């Protein structure tokens, strides 16, 4: 299934794509696409629905973040060796974890704000894991049993705030709109091999990033297992799994985003995003 949320920001409604790619409203079935809806029993009930009998969503409404109110928005840093090296760092021996604040979450095609005082706003196309059942001290062999599905994420970053202003990375990762998620949550049964998903990102139509999840240092199952040793993962939590090479910071000389530029990105099977850069 491809689950999504549509409508004005703060008033999104749940939906599912039917076999013809049309949006069908789910508000008569579930309240939202959140942790409760993503539990295994709930997903099984949604999968059994006759989507063609659900109300058709007319027009082209705004698409919101694919997940409502995640308890955690976690990220994995430097998870592609080439990306680590382009930023001047060695590939890590264990996953590098950090968080994005929940206010960063936005729709896949919403404008992205360049923060006041920013000179180093950057892009990062990523695969996002969405948790479906509680995961605490899970084994790597059982880790994928706790995954509801996957979503496309742009881990927008302000590099100066991230690395030059002291403290933790979260300052450079959490500005409003710095976490577009979607357009869909794609349930894991639709993904044949999560470690073989093509990723790409363009800036103003010029290809900047091309990658594949096969080159991750730490794969999806290992990440869910690893993170669950430090904190309990709950249904609806999002884990952005790292970005392949090609970020602005790694270019020589570095290149960063300006107001008016357009970023487009996508992942095989997970859809595409489009964001216009605007001044905060």
Short mmCIF file of C-alpha atoms in Angstrom, two decimals:
data_model
loop_
_atom_site.label_atom_id
_atom_site.label_comp_id
_atom_site.label_asym_id
_atom_site.label_seq_id
_atom_site.Cartn_x
_atom_site.Cartn_y
_atom_site.Cartn_z
CA UNK A 1 0.00 0.00 0.00
CA UNK A 2 0.90 3.61 -0.49
CA UNK A 3 -0.52 5.66 2.37
CA UNK A 4 -0.49 9.45 2.37
CA UNK A 5 -1.99 12.57 3.90
CA UNK A 6 -3.56 15.46 2.00
CA UNK A 7 -5.03 18.86 2.70
CA UNK A 8 -4.00 22.14 4.36
CA UNK A 9 -1.13 22.06 6.83
CA UNK A 10 -2.44 21.08 10.24
CA UNK A 11 -5.69 19.71 8.80
CA UNK A 12 -4.46 16.81 6.68
CA UNK A 13 -6.67 13.79 6.02
CA UNK A 14 -5.52 10.18 5.54
CA UNK A 15 -5.63 8.57 2.12
CA UNK A 16 -4.46 5.56 0.15
CA UNK A 17 -3.57 5.21 -3.52
CA UNK A 18 -5.78 2.79 -5.43
CA UNK A 19 -4.56 0.46 -8.19
CA UNK A 20 -4.91 3.27 -10.75
CA UNK A 21 -2.87 5.73 -8.68
CA UNK A 22 -5.90 7.76 -7.56
CA UNK A 23 -6.16 9.09 -4.01
CA UNK A 24 -8.92 7.54 -1.93
CA UNK A 25 -9.97 9.13 1.35
CA UNK A 26 -9.44 6.99 4.46
CA UNK A 27 -10.98 9.32 7.05
CA UNK A 28 -13.96 7.02 7.49
CA UNK A 29 -11.60 4.17 8.37
CA UNK A 30 -8.71 5.70 10.34
CA UNK A 31 -8.18 9.06 12.00
CA UNK A 32 -4.74 9.68 10.51
CA UNK A 33 -1.56 7.99 9.27
CA UNK A 34 0.07 7.74 12.67
CA UNK A 35 1.54 5.18 15.04
CA UNK A 36 -1.83 3.60 15.80
CA UNK A 37 -2.66 3.18 12.12
CA UNK A 38 0.78 1.73 11.36
CA UNK A 39 0.49 -1.13 13.86
CA UNK A 40 0.51 -4.56 12.12
CA UNK A 41 -3.15 -5.39 12.82
CA UNK A 42 -4.29 -2.00 11.57
CA UNK A 43 -2.21 -2.26 8.39
CA UNK A 44 -3.65 -5.72 7.74
CA UNK A 45 -7.19 -4.30 7.93
CA UNK A 46 -6.29 -1.49 5.54
CA UNK A 47 -4.75 -3.97 3.11
CA UNK A 48 -8.02 -5.91 3.05
CA UNK A 49 -10.08 -2.87 2.03
CA UNK A 50 -11.66 -2.51 -1.39
CA UNK A 51 -9.95 0.81 -2.14
CA UNK A 52 -12.15 1.38 -5.18
CA UNK A 53 -15.15 1.76 -2.88
CA UNK A 54 -13.56 4.56 -0.85
CA UNK A 55 -14.33 8.24 -1.61
CA UNK A 56 -12.27 9.59 -4.49
CA UNK A 57 -10.15 12.66 -3.69
CA UNK A 58 -10.82 15.20 -6.42
CA UNK A 59 -8.34 17.72 -7.82
CA UNK A 60 -4.71 18.12 -6.79
CA UNK A 61 -4.67 18.94 -3.10
CA UNK A 62 -1.52 19.67 -1.13
CA UNK A 63 0.27 16.53 0.07
CA UNK A 64 1.38 16.61 3.69
CA UNK A 65 4.06 14.66 5.50
CA UNK A 66 3.36 10.96 5.02
CA UNK A 67 3.49 10.42 8.81
CA UNK A 68 1.54 12.36 11.42
CA UNK A 69 3.13 13.28 14.75
CA UNK A 70 6.07 10.88 14.95
CA UNK A 71 7.39 10.55 18.47
CA UNK A 72 10.96 10.54 17.17
CA UNK A 73 12.61 11.80 14.01
CA UNK A 74 16.01 10.12 14.13
CA UNK A 75 18.80 10.38 11.60
CA UNK A 76 21.93 8.42 10.77
CA UNK A 77 24.98 10.43 9.79
CA UNK A 78 27.81 9.48 7.43
CA UNK A 79 26.17 6.18 6.44
CA UNK A 80 27.65 6.12 2.92
CA UNK A 81 31.46 5.90 2.83
CA UNK A 82 31.81 8.26 -0.15
CA UNK A 83 29.64 10.86 1.59
CA UNK A 84 31.71 10.61 4.78
CA UNK A 85 34.88 11.20 2.80
CA UNK A 86 33.49 14.14 0.81
CA UNK A 87 32.76 15.90 4.12
CA UNK A 88 36.32 15.28 5.32
CA UNK A 89 35.45 12.49 7.76
CA UNK A 90 36.33 8.81 7.98
CA UNK A 91 33.52 6.26 7.62
CA UNK A 92 32.27 5.50 11.16
CA UNK A 93 32.75 2.19 12.96
CA UNK A 94 29.27 2.44 14.50
CA UNK A 95 26.17 4.32 13.30
CA UNK A 96 26.29 8.06 14.02
CA UNK A 97 22.91 9.06 15.48
CA UNK A 98 21.30 12.48 15.82
CA UNK A 99 17.79 13.90 15.81
CA UNK A 100 15.69 16.43 13.95
CA UNK A 101 13.08 18.34 15.94
CA UNK A 102 9.48 17.52 15.05
CA UNK A 103 8.83 21.10 13.82
CA UNK A 104 11.13 20.34 10.87
CA UNK A 105 8.60 17.92 9.36
CA UNK A 106 6.84 19.21 6.26
CA UNK A 107 5.12 18.03 3.12
CA UNK A 108 7.14 16.71 0.18
CA UNK A 109 6.35 19.68 -2.05
CA UNK A 110 6.18 22.45 0.55
CA UNK A 111 8.59 25.38 0.32
CA UNK A 112 11.82 24.98 2.29
CA UNK A 113 12.89 27.96 4.36
CA UNK A 114 16.50 29.14 4.33
CA UNK A 115 17.07 30.25 7.92
CA UNK A 116 17.91 33.85 8.77
CA UNK A 117 21.67 34.24 8.76
CA UNK A 118 22.20 31.01 6.81
CA UNK A 119 24.92 30.81 4.19
CA UNK A 120 25.27 27.02 4.07
CA UNK A 121 21.86 25.40 3.59
CA UNK A 122 22.38 21.99 1.99
CA UNK A 123 20.42 19.05 0.59
CA UNK A 124 20.42 15.30 1.46
CA UNK A 125 18.21 12.71 -0.24
CA UNK A 126 17.56 9.75 2.07
CA UNK A 127 15.58 6.58 2.61
CA UNK A 128 13.35 6.88 5.67
CA UNK A 129 12.37 3.87 7.79
CA UNK A 130 8.96 4.08 9.49
CA UNK A 131 8.46 1.91 12.57
CA UNK A 132 5.27 -0.15 12.87
CA UNK A 133 5.64 -2.01 16.15
CA UNK A 134 7.53 -1.35 19.37
CA UNK A 135 11.21 -2.27 19.12
CA UNK A 136 13.35 -2.64 22.24
CA UNK A 137 16.54 -4.73 22.22
CA UNK A 138 15.53 -6.42 18.97
CA UNK A 139 17.90 -8.70 17.09
CA UNK A 140 19.07 -7.85 13.60
CA UNK A 141 17.30 -10.99 12.36
CA UNK A 142 13.96 -9.75 13.73
CA UNK A 143 14.46 -6.03 13.07
CA UNK A 144 12.45 -5.77 9.84
CA UNK A 145 9.44 -7.32 11.61
CA UNK A 146 9.15 -3.98 13.42
CA UNK A 147 9.11 -1.86 10.23
CA UNK A 148 5.80 -0.64 8.77
CA UNK A 149 7.30 0.76 5.59
CA UNK A 150 9.52 3.36 4.00
CA UNK A 151 9.33 6.97 2.84
CA UNK A 152 11.47 9.46 0.95
CA UNK A 153 13.15 12.10 3.16
CA UNK A 154 15.14 15.25 2.39
CA UNK A 155 17.39 15.81 5.41
CA UNK A 156 17.86 19.53 4.76
CA UNK A 157 20.85 20.83 6.74
CA UNK A 158 22.47 24.16 7.62
CA UNK A 159 26.16 23.23 7.73
CA UNK A 160 27.39 26.27 9.66
CA UNK A 161 24.74 25.80 12.37
CA UNK A 162 25.51 22.06 12.35
CA UNK A 163 29.28 22.12 12.68
CA UNK A 164 30.56 25.63 13.37
CA UNK A 165 28.30 26.90 16.15
CA UNK A 166 29.21 24.43 18.92
CA UNK A 167 27.13 21.68 20.50
CA UNK A 168 25.23 18.98 18.66
CA UNK A 169 24.16 18.62 15.02
CA UNK A 170 20.49 19.13 15.88
CA UNK A 171 20.85 22.94 15.57
CA UNK A 172 21.68 22.60 11.89
CA UNK A 173 19.00 20.00 11.22
CA UNK A 174 15.84 21.31 12.86
CA UNK A 175 14.75 24.57 11.23
CA UNK A 176 11.09 24.64 10.18
CA UNK A 177 10.62 22.76 6.85
CA UNK A 178 14.00 20.96 7.12
CA UNK A 179 12.32 17.53 7.08
CA UNK A 180 10.11 16.91 4.03
CA UNK A 181 8.68 13.36 4.29
CA UNK A 182 6.74 11.56 1.55
CA UNK A 183 4.81 11.77 -0.71
CA UNK A 184 3.83 8.30 0.52
CA UNK A 185 4.53 5.77 3.19
CA UNK A 186 5.08 2.60 1.15
CA UNK A 187 4.42 -0.54 3.18
CA UNK A 188 7.34 -2.94 3.30
CA UNK A 189 5.55 -5.66 1.30
CA UNK A 190 5.84 -3.41 -1.80
CA UNK A 191 9.63 -3.10 -1.50
CA UNK A 192 11.34 -6.17 -2.93
CA UNK A 193 14.79 -5.30 -1.56
CA UNK A 194 15.24 -2.30 0.70
CA UNK A 195 19.00 -2.58 0.17
CA UNK A 196 18.64 -1.97 -3.55
CA UNK A 197 16.77 1.33 -3.92
CA UNK A 198 18.03 4.02 -6.30
CA UNK A 199 18.14 7.58 -4.93
CA UNK A 200 18.64 10.86 -6.79
CA UNK A 201 18.49 14.61 -6.22
CA UNK A 202 18.66 17.60 -8.60
CA UNK A 203 19.14 21.31 -7.94
CA UNK A 204 17.60 23.53 -10.64
CA UNK A 205 17.48 20.50 -12.93
CA UNK A 206 21.16 19.60 -12.50
CA UNK A 207 21.89 16.19 -11.02
CA UNK A 208 23.72 16.46 -7.71
CA UNK A 209 23.19 13.10 -6.03
CA UNK A 210 22.92 9.59 -7.44
CA UNK A 211 23.10 6.63 -5.11
CA UNK A 212 21.71 3.27 -4.09
CA UNK A 213 20.95 1.89 -0.65
CA UNK A 214 23.16 -1.12 -1.47
CA UNK A 215 26.17 1.06 -0.62
CA UNK A 216 25.05 1.92 2.92
CA UNK A 217 27.66 1.17 5.55
CA UNK A 218 24.95 0.02 7.97
CA UNK A 219 21.83 -1.51 6.41
CA UNK A 220 18.22 -1.04 7.46
CA UNK A 221 17.97 -4.15 9.63
CA UNK A 222 21.19 -3.30 11.45
CA UNK A 223 20.05 0.28 12.07
CA UNK A 224 16.74 -0.77 13.64
CA UNK A 225 18.55 -3.37 15.76
CA UNK A 226 21.31 -0.94 16.76
CA UNK A 227 19.06 1.99 17.68
CA UNK A 228 16.79 -0.28 19.72
CA UNK A 229 19.73 -0.99 22.06
CA UNK A 230 19.74 2.68 23.12
CA UNK A 231 16.07 3.68 23.02
CA UNK A 232 12.70 2.08 22.43
CA UNK A 233 11.38 2.67 18.94
CA UNK A 234 7.64 3.26 18.81
CA UNK A 235 5.11 2.98 15.95
CA UNK A 236 5.29 6.06 13.73
CA UNK A 237 8.92 6.88 14.54
CA UNK A 238 10.99 7.88 11.49
CA UNK A 239 14.64 7.00 10.91
CA UNK A 240 16.41 8.82 8.06
CA UNK A 241 19.19 6.44 7.04
CA UNK A 242 21.89 8.72 5.63
CA UNK A 243 22.67 10.25 2.26
CA UNK A 244 24.85 9.19 -0.68
CA UNK A 245 27.61 11.50 -1.97
CA UNK A 246 26.89 14.71 -3.85
CA UNK A 247 25.90 17.18 -1.14
CA UNK A 248 26.80 20.84 -1.52
CA UNK A 249 29.33 20.68 1.29
CA UNK A 250 31.32 18.09 -0.64
CA UNK A 251 31.62 20.10 -3.84
CA UNK A 252 34.86 21.91 -4.62
CA UNK A 253 34.31 24.69 -3.88
CA UNK A 254 31.22 24.02 -1.71
CA UNK A 255 27.88 25.15 -3.16
CA UNK A 256 24.83 25.93 -1.04
CA UNK A 257 21.18 26.71 -1.65
CA UNK A 258 19.78 30.17 -2.35
CA UNK A 259 16.23 31.52 -2.29
CA UNK A 260 14.43 30.79 -5.56
CA UNK A 261 16.26 27.56 -6.31
CA UNK A 262 14.30 24.35 -6.84
CA UNK A 263 15.29 20.97 -5.39
CA UNK A 264 13.75 17.79 -6.79
CA UNK A 265 14.49 14.32 -5.46
CA UNK A 266 13.22 10.78 -5.63
CA UNK A 267 13.68 7.14 -4.79
CA UNK A 268 12.62 4.10 -6.78
CA UNK A 269 9.19 3.00 -5.57
CA UNK A 270 8.92 5.81 -3.02
CA UNK A 271 7.91 8.73 -5.23
CA UNK A 272 9.34 12.20 -5.74
CA UNK A 273 9.54 15.56 -3.96
CA UNK A 274 9.86 19.14 -5.21
CA UNK A 275 10.78 22.11 -3.03
CA UNK A 276 11.28 25.80 -3.76
CA UNK A 277 13.79 27.56 -1.49
CA UNK A 278 12.40 30.66 0.23
CA UNK A 279 13.74 33.11 2.78
CA UNK A 280 12.52 32.53 6.35
#
